[in-house]
mmCIF file of C-alpha atoms in Angstrom:
data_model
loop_
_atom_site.group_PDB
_atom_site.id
_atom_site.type_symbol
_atom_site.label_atom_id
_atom_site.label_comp_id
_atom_site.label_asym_id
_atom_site.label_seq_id
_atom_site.Cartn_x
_atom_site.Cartn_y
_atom_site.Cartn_z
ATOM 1 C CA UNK A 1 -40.290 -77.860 13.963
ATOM 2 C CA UNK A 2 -39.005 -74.547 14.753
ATOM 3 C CA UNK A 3 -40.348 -71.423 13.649
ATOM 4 C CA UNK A 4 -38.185 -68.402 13.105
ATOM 5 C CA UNK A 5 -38.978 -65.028 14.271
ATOM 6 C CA UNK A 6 -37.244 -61.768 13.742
ATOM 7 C CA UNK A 7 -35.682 -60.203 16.737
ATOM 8 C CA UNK A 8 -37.947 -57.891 18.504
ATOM 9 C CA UNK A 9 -37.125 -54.342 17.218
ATOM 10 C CA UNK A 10 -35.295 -52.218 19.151
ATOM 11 C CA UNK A 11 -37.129 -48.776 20.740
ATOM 12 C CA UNK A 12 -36.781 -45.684 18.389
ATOM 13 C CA UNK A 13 -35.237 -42.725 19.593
ATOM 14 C CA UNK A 14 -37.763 -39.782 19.888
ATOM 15 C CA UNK A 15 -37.188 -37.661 16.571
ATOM 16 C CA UNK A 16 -35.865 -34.235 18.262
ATOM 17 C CA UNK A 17 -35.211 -30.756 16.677
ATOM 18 C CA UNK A 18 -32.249 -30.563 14.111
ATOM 19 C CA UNK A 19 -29.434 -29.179 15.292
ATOM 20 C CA UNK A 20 -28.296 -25.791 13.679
ATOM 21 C CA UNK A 21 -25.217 -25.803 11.294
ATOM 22 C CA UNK A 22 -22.908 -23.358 11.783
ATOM 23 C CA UNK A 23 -22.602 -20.597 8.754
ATOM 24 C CA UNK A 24 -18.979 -21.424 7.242
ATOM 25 C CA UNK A 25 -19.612 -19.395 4.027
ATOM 26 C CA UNK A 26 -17.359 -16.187 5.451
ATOM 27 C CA UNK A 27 -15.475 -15.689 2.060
ATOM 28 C CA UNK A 28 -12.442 -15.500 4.036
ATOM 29 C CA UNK A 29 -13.617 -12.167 5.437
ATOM 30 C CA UNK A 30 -11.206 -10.724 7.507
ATOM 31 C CA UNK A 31 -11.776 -9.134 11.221
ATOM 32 C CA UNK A 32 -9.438 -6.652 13.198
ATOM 33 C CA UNK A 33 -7.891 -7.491 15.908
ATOM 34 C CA UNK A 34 -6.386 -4.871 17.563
ATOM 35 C CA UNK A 35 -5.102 -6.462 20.438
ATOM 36 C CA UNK A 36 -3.333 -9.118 18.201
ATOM 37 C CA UNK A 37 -1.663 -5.787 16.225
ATOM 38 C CA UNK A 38 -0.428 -3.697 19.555
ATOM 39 C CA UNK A 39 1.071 -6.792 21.031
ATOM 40 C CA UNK A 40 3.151 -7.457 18.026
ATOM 41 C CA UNK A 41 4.235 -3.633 18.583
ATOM 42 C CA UNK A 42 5.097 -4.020 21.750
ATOM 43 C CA UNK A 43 6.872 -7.051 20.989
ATOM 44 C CA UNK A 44 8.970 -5.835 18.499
ATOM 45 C CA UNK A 45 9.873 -2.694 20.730
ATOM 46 C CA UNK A 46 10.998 -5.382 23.493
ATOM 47 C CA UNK A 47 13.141 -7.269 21.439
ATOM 48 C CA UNK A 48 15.088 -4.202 20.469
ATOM 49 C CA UNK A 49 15.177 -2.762 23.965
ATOM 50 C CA UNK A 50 16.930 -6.507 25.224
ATOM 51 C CA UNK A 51 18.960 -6.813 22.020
ATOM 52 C CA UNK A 52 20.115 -2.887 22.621
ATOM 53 C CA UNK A 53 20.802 -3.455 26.467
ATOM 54 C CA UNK A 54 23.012 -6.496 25.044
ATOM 55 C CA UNK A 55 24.747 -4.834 23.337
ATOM 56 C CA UNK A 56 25.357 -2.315 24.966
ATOM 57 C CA UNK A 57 26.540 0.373 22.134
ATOM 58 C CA UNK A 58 24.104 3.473 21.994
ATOM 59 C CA UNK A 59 26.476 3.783 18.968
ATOM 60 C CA UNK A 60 25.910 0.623 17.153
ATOM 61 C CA UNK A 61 22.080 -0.047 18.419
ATOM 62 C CA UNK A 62 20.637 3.380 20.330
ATOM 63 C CA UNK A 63 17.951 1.919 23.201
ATOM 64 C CA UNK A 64 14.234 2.925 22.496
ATOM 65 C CA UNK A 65 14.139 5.648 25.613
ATOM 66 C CA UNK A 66 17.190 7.221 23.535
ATOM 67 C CA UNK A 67 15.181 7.331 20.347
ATOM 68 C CA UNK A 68 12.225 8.894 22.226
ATOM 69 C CA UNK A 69 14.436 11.577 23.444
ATOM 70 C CA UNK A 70 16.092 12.844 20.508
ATOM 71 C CA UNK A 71 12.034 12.759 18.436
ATOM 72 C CA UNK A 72 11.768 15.055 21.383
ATOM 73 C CA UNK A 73 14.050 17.464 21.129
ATOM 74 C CA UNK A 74 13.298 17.403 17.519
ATOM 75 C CA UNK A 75 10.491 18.242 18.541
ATOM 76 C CA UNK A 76 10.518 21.140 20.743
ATOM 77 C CA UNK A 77 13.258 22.779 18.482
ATOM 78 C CA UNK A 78 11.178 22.437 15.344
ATOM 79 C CA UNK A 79 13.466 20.481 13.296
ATOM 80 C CA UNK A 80 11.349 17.451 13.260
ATOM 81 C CA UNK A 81 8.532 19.832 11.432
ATOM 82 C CA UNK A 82 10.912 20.781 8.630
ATOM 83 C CA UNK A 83 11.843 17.793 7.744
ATOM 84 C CA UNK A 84 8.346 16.258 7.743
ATOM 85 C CA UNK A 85 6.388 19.361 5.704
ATOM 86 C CA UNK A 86 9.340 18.969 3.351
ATOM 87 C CA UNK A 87 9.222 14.987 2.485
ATOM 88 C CA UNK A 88 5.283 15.407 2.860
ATOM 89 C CA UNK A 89 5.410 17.990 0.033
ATOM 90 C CA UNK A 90 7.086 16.474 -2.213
ATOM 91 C CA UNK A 91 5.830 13.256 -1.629
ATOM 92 C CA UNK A 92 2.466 14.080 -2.254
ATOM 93 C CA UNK A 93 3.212 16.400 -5.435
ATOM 94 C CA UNK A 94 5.349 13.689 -6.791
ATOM 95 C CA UNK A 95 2.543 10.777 -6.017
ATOM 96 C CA UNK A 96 -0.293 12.745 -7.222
ATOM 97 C CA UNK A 97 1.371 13.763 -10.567
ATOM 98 C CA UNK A 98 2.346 10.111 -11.173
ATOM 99 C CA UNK A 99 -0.939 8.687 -10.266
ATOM 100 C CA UNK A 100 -2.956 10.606 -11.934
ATOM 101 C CA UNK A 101 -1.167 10.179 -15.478
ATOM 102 C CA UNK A 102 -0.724 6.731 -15.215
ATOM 103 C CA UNK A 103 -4.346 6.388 -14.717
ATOM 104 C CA UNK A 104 -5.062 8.356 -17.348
ATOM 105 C CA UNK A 105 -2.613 6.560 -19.907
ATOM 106 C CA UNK A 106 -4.132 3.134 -18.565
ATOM 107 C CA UNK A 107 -7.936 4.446 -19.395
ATOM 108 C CA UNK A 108 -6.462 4.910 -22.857
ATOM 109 C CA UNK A 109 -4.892 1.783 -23.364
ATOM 110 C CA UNK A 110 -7.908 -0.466 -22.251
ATOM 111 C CA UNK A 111 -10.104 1.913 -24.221
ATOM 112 C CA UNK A 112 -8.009 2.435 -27.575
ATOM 113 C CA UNK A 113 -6.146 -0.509 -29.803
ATOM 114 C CA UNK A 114 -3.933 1.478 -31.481
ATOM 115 C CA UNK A 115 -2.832 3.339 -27.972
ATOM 116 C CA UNK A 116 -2.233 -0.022 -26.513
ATOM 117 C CA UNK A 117 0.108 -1.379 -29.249
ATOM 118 C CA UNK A 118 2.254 2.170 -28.497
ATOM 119 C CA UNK A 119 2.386 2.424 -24.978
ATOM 120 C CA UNK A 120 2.510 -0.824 -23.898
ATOM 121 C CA UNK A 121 6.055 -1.824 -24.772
ATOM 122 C CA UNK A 122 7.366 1.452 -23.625
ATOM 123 C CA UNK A 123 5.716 0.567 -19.920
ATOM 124 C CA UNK A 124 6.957 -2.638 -19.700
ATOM 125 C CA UNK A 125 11.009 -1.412 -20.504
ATOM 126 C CA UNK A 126 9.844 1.862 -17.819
ATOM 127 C CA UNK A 127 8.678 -0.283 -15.663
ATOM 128 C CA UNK A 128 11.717 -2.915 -15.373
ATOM 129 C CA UNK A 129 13.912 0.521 -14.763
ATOM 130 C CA UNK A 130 15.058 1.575 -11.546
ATOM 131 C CA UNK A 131 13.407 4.489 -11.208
ATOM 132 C CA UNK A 132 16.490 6.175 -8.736
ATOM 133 C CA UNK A 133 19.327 6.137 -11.723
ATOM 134 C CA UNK A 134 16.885 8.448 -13.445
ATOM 135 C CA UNK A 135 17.611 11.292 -10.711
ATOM 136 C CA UNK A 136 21.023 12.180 -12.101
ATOM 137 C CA UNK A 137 19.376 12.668 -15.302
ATOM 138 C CA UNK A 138 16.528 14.685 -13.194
ATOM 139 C CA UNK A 139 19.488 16.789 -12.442
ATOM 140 C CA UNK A 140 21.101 17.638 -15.217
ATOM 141 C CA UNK A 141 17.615 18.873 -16.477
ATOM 142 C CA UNK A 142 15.830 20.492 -13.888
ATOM 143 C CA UNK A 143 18.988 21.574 -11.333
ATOM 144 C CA UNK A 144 19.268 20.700 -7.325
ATOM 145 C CA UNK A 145 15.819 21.980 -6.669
ATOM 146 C CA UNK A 146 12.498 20.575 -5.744
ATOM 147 C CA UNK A 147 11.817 19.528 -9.559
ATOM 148 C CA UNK A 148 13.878 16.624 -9.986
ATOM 149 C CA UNK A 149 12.957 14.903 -6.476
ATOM 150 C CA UNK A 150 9.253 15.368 -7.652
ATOM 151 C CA UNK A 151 9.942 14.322 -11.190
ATOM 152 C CA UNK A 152 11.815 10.725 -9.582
ATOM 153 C CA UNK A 153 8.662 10.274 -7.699
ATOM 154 C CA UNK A 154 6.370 10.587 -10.095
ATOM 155 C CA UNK A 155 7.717 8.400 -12.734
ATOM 156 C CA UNK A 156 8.484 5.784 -10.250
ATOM 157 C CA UNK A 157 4.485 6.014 -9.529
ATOM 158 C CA UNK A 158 3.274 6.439 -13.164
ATOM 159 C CA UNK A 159 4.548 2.527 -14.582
ATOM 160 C CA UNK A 160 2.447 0.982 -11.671
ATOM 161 C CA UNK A 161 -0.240 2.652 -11.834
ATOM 162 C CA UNK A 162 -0.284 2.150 -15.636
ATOM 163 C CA UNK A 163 -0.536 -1.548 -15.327
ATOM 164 C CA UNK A 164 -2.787 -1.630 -12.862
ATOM 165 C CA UNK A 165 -5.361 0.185 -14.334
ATOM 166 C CA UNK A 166 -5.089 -1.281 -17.923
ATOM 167 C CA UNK A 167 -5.203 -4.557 -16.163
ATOM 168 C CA UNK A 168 -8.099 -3.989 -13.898
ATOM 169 C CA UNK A 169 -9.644 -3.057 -16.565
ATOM 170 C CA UNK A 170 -9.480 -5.502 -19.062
ATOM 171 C CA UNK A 171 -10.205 -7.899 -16.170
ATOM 172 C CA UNK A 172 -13.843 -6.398 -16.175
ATOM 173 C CA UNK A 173 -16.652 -9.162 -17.021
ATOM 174 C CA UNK A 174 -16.967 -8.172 -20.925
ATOM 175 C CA UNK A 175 -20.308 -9.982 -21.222
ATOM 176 C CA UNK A 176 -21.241 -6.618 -19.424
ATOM 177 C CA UNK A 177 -20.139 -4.404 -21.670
ATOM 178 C CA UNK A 178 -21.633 -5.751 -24.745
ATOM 179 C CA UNK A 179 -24.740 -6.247 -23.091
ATOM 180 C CA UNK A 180 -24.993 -2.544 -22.704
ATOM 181 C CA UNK A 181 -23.610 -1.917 -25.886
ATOM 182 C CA UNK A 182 -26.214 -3.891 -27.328
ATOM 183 C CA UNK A 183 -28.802 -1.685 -25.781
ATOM 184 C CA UNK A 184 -26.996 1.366 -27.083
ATOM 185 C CA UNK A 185 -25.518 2.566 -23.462
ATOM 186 C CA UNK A 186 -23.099 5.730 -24.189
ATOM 187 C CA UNK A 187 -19.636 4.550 -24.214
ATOM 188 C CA UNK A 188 -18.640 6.940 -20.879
ATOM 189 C CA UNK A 189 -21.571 5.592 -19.107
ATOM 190 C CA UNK A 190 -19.959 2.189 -19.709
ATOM 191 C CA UNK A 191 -16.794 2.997 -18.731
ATOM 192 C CA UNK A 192 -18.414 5.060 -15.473
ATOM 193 C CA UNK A 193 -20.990 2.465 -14.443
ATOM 194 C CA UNK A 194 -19.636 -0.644 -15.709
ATOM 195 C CA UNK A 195 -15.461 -0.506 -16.190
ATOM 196 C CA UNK A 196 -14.250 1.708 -13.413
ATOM 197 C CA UNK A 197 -16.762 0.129 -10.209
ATOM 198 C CA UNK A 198 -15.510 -2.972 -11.657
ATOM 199 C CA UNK A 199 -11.761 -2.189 -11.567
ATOM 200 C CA UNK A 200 -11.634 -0.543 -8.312
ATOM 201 C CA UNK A 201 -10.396 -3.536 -6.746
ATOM 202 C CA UNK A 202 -6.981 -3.392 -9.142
ATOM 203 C CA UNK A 203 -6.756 0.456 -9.403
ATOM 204 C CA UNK A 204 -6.814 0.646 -5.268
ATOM 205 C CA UNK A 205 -4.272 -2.244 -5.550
ATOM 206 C CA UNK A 206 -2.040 0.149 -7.611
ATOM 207 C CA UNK A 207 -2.810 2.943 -4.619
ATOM 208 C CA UNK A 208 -1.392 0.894 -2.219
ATOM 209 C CA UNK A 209 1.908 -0.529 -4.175
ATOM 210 C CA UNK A 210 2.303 3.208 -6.295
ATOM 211 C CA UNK A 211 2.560 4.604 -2.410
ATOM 212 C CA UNK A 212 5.172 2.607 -1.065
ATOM 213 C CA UNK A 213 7.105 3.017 -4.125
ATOM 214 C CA UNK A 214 6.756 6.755 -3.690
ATOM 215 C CA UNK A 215 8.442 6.538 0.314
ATOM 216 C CA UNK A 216 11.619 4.783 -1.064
ATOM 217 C CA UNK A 217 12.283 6.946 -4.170
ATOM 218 C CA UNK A 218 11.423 10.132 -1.839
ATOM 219 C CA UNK A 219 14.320 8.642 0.775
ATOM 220 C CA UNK A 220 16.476 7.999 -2.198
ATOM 221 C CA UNK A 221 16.167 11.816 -3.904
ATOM 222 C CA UNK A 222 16.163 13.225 -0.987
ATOM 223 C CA UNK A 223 19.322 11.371 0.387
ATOM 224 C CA UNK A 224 21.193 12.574 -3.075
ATOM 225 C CA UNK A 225 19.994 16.559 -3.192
ATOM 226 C CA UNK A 226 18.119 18.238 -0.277
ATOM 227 C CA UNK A 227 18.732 20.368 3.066
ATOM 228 C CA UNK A 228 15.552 19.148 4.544
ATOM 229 C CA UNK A 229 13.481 15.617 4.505
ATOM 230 C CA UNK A 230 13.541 12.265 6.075
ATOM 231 C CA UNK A 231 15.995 11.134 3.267
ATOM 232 C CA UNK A 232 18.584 13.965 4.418
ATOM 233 C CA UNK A 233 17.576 13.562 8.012
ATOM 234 C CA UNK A 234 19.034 10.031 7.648
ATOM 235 C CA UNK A 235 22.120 10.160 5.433
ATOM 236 C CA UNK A 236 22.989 13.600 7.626
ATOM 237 C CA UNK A 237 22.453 11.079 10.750
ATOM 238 C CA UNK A 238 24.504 8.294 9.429
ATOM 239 C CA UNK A 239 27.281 10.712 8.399
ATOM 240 C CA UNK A 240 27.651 11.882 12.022
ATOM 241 C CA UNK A 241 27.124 8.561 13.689
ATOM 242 C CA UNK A 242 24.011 9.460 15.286
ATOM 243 C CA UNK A 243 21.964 6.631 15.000
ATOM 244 C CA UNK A 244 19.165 7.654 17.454
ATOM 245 C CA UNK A 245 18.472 10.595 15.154
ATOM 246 C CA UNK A 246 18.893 8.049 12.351
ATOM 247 C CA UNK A 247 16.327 5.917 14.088
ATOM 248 C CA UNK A 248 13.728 8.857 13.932
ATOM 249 C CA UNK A 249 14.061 8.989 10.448
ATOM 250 C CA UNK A 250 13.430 5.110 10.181
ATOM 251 C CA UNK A 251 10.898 5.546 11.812
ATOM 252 C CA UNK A 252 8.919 8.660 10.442
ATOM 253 C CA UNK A 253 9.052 6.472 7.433
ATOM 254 C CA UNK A 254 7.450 3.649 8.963
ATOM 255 C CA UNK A 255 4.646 5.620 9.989
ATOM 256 C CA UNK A 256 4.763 7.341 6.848
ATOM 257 C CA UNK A 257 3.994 3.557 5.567
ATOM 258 C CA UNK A 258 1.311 2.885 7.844
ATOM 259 C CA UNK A 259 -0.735 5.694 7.783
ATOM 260 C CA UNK A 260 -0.903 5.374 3.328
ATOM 261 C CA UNK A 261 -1.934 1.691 4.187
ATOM 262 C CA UNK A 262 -4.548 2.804 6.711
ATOM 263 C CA UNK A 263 -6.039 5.568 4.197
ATOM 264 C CA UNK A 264 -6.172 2.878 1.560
ATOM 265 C CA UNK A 265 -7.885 0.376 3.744
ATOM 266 C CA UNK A 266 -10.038 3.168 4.635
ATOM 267 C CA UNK A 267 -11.256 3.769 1.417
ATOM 268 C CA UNK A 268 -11.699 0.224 0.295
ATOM 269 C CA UNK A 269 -14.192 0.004 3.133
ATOM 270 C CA UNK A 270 -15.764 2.755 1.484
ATOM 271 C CA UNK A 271 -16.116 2.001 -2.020
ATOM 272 C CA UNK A 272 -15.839 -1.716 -2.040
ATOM 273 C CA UNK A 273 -18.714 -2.664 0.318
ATOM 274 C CA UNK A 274 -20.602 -4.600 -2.615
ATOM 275 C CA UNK A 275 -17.625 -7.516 -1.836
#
């Protein structure tokens, strides 16, 4: 008779250290890469160099050395400078008008019932307007001067920044609110402590849309009414066929672009460190 017997075991591995996990939790927290940014420069400027040596039509497609030349003697004559304190002026004036009332009509309609029933249809038909066909009007009241370019910009800013604040706001956690409510908090500490911090996200949001905005209704008024600006520095360019000036202007505003964008990432940096 056979007896059965299990199979001898096999030797255990010695029981080592765990091996560390990686951290994966990065919230899909973004890094700079600033090698990654100037290469896609560079890039870009290559392409147009070879597609400008193609064609071979200063005319039609100026090279990028030609472009450098003629932001230089812009330069040196001080033409360039007019043009830029000009748009800069009224860009800014016209931005910082519009932002400043639409935040303050958004506070009231995320704060007030009956001010929300009022305004809110009225910013939803403003806001579906194009905000250039308003400049002849801008004319007719307040005359070729610096008035109606300002006035375009800031009304094309105000709608935005409207929405964006009455929505960041109501997008606040209200369990919040009542909780401090219920402890009889002052209603402008709530809205400082509680509703703003938690709408910054939104109203910086509005900041960065509001400001491009502002850059193509300033080319626009400008390109209708005005001696000196981008806008006029580019429809005078066009009119004369002399696209490497034209170029400069394109790309004054492209900086002009990039350097809002930069201040607005700068200050989200800033202020929204609790993310």
């Amino acid at each position: 008779m056979r007896v059965l017997t299990d199979p001898a075991p096999k030797p255990t591995e010695p029981v080592g250290l765990p091996k560390p996990v990686p951290f994966r939790a990065t919230g899909f927290r973004f890094r700079n890469h600033p090698v990654v940014a100037w290469s896609s420069v560079v890039l870009a400027v290559l392409v147009w160099h070879i597609g400008a040596k193609v064609q071979d039509d200063s005319v039609f497609l100026p090279r990028p050395g030609e472009v450098l030349e003629a932001f230089v003697s812009m330069w040196q004559s001080g033409e360039l400078a007019l043009h830029v304190a000009a748009s800069a002026r009224r860009l800014l004036m016209g931005w910082g008008l519009g932002a400043a009332s639409g935040f303050g009509l958004g506070l009231a309609i995320a704060l007030n019932t009956y001010v929300r029933a009022a305004a809110v249809p009225l910013i939803s038909a403003l806001f579906a307007t194009p905000k250039i066909a308003l400049l002849p009007l801008f004319i007719v009241w307040f005359g070729l001067g610096e008035s109606a370019k300002v006035a375009t910009i800031a009304i094309g800013v105000f709608s935005p920044m409207v929405v964006a604040t009455y929505s960041g706001l109501d997008g606040v956690d209200r369990r919040l609110v009542r909780m401090a409510q219920s402890f009889n908090v002052p209603t402008f500490r709530i809205v400082t402590s509680i509703l703003l911090p938690g709408a910054l996200p939104a109203l910086l949001t509005g900041v960065r849309v509001s400001g491009a905005i502002a850059i193509v209704l300033l080319v626009g008024a400008e390109m209708i009414a005005a001696r000196y600006g981008i806008g006029a520095l580019a429809i005078s360019s066009g009119s004369l066929m002399r696209t490497d000036r034209l170029f400069v202007a394109l790309t004054l505003l492209g900086l002009c672009g990039v350097m809002f964008s930069l201040t607005v990432s700068l200050a989200e940096s800033i202020l929204l460190k609790w993310r």
